[in-house]
Tab-separated table of C-alpha atoms in Angstrom:
chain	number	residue	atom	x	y	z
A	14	UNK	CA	-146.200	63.370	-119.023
A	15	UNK	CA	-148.872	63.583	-116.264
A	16	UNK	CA	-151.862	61.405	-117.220
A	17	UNK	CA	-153.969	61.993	-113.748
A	18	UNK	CA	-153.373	63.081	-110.576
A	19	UNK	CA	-155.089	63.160	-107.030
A	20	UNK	CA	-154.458	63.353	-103.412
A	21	UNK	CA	-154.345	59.706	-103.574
A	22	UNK	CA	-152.137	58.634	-106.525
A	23	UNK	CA	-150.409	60.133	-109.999
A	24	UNK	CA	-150.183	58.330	-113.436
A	25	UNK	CA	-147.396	58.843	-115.610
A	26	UNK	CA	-145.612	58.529	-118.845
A	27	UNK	CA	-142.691	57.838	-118.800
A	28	UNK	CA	-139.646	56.824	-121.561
A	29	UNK	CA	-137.517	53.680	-120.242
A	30	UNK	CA	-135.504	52.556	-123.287
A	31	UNK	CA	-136.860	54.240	-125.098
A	32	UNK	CA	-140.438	53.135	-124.679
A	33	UNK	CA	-143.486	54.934	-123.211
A	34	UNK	CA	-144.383	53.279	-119.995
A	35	UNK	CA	-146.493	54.026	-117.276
A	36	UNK	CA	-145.697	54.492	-114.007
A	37	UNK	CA	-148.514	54.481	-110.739
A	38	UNK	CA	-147.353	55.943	-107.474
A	39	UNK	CA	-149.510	56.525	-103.787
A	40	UNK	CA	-149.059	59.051	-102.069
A	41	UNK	CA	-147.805	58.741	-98.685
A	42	UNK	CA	-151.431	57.888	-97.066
A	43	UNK	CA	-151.604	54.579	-95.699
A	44	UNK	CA	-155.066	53.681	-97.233
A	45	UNK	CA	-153.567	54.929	-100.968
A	46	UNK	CA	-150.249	52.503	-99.853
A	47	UNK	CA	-152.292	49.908	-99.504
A	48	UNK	CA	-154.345	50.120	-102.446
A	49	UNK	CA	-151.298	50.309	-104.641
A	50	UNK	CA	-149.745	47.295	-102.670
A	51	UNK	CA	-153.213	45.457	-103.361
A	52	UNK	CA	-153.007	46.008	-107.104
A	53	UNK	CA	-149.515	45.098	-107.318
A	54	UNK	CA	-150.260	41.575	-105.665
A	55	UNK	CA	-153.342	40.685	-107.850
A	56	UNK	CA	-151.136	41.939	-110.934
A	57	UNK	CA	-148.401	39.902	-110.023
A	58	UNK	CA	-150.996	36.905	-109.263
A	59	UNK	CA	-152.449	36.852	-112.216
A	60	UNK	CA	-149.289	36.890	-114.284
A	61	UNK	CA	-147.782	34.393	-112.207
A	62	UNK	CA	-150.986	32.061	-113.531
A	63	UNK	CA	-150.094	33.206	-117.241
A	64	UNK	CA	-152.339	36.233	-117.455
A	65	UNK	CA	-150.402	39.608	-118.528
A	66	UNK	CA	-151.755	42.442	-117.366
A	67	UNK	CA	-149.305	44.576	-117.995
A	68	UNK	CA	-146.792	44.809	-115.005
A	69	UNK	CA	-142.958	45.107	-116.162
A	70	UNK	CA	-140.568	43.016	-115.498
A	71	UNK	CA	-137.938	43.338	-112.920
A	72	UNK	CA	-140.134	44.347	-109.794
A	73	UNK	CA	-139.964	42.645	-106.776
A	74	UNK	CA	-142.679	39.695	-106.086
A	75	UNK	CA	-141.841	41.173	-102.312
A	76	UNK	CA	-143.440	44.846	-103.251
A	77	UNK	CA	-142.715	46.933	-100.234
A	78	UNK	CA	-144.677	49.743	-99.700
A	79	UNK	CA	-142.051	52.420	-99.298
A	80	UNK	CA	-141.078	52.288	-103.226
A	81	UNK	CA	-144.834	53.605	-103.513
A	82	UNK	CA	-144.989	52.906	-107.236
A	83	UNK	CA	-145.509	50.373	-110.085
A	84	UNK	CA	-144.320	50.139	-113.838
A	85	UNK	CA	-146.632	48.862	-116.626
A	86	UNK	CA	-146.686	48.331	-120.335
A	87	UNK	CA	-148.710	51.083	-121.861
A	88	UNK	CA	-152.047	49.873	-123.185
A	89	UNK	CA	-153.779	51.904	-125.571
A	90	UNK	CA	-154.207	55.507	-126.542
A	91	UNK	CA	-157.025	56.717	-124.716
A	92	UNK	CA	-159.404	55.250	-122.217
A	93	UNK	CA	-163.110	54.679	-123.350
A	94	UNK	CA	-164.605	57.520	-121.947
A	95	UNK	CA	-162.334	59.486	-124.054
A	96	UNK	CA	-163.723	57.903	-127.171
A	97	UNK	CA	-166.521	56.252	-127.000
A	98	UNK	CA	-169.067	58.374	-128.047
A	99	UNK	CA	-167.060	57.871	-131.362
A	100	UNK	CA	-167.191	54.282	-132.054
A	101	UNK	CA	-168.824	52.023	-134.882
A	102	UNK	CA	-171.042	49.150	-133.689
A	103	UNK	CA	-168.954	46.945	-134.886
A	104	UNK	CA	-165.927	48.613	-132.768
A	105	UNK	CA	-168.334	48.813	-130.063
A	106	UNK	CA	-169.176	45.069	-129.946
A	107	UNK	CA	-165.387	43.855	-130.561
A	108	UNK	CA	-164.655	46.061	-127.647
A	109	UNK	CA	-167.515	44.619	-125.051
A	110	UNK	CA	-166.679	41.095	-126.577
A	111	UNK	CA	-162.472	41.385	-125.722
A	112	UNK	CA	-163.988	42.790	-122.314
A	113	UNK	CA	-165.867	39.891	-121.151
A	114	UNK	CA	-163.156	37.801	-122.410
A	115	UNK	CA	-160.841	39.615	-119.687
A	116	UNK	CA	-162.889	40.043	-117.221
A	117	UNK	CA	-163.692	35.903	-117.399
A	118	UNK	CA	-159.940	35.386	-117.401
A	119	UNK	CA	-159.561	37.493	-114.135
A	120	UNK	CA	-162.526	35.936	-112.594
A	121	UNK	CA	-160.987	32.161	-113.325
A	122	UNK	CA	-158.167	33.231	-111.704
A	123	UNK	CA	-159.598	34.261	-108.278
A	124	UNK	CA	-160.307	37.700	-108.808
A	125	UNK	CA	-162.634	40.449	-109.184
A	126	UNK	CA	-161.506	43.787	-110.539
A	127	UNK	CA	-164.493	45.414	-108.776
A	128	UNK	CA	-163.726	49.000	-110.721
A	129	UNK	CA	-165.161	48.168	-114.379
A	130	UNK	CA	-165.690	51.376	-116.022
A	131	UNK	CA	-165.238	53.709	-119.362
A	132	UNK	CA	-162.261	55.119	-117.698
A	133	UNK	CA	-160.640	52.360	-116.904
A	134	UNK	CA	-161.281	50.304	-120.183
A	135	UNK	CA	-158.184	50.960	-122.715
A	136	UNK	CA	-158.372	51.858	-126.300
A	137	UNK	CA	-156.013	52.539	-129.599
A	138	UNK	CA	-156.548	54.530	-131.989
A	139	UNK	CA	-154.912	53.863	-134.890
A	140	UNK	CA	-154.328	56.567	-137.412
A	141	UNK	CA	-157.060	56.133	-139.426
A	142	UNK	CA	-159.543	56.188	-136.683
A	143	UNK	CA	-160.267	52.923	-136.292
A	144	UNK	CA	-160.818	51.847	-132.607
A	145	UNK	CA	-159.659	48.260	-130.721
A	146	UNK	CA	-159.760	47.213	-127.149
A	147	UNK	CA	-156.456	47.566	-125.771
A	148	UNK	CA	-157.150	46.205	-122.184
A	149	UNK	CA	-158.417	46.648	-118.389
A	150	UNK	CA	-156.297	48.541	-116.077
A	151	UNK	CA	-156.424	49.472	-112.259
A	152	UNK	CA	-156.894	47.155	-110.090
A	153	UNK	CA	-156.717	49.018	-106.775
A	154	UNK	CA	-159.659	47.787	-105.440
A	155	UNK	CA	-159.302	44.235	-106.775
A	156	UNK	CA	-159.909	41.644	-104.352
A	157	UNK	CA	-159.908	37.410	-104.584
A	158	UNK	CA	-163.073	36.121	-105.039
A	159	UNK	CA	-165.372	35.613	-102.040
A	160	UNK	CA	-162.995	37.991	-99.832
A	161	UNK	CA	-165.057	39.100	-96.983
A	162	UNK	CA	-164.605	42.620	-97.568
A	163	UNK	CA	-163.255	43.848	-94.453
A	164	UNK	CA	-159.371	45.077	-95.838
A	165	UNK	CA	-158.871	49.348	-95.253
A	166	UNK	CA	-159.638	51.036	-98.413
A	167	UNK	CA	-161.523	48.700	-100.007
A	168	UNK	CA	-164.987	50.139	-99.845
A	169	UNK	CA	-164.292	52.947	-102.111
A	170	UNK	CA	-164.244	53.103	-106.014
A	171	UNK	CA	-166.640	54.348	-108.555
């Protein structure tokens, strides 16, 4: 199923044994490359210091562009622009609180996501409504801390 695309990448779900995953992939512009091979790098980064943010197993520390794609572990149901105009203060607060949390553990690992925003914040749903924080995803324009900003692409985002 297509969750989002542009002229610069697509989204997916996707079923791989049996489990929904999501799949990125650039297109073939060398700017939208690069920002996929960016994210992938930080990703893999972070979970080689212990921090999961969702990248699968199995793909090459040695990303090469040409593959033009990356598999995650879904997180959440919806993203928070989707929902939260819905949410208790209570949901609301755990949400902002499991935020900071993340966004700490990225910055003590060298990183700043540099994208933070409603629709790139993950939510569940569960059945009965109730709402949890599910996770931060994206990191295209991610850089290491104190980067002088001078990489192609990176002057973009939201």
């Amino acid at each position: 199923m297509l969750l989002h695309q542009s002229n610069i990448s697509s989204v997916r779900i996707e079923l791989l044994n049996g489990k929904e995953i999501i799949s990125k992939r650039s297109s073939t512009h060398q700017l939208s490359m690069k920002s996929l091979e960016r994210e992938f790098k930080v990703i893999t980064e972070l979970q080689n210091r212990g921090s999961d943010f969702g990248l699968l197993p199995g793909q090459s520390d040695n990303f090469e562009v040409a593959e033009r794609s990356i598999k995650f572990k879904r997180k959440g149901t919806h993203d928070l622009s989707d929902l939260g105009h819905d949410l208790t203060i209570g949901e609301f607060i755990d949400i902002i609180a499991n935020l900071a949390t993340e966004i700490a553990e990225i910055h003590s690992n060298g990183h700043v996501h540099r994208d933070i925003k409603p629709g790139n914040i993950m939510v569940t749903q569960a059945k009965n409504g109730a709402k949890k924080y599910a996770g931060i995803v994206d990191f295209g324009l991610a850089l290491k801390i104190n980067r002088t900003q001078t990489d192609p692409g990176v002057a973009g985002g939201t």
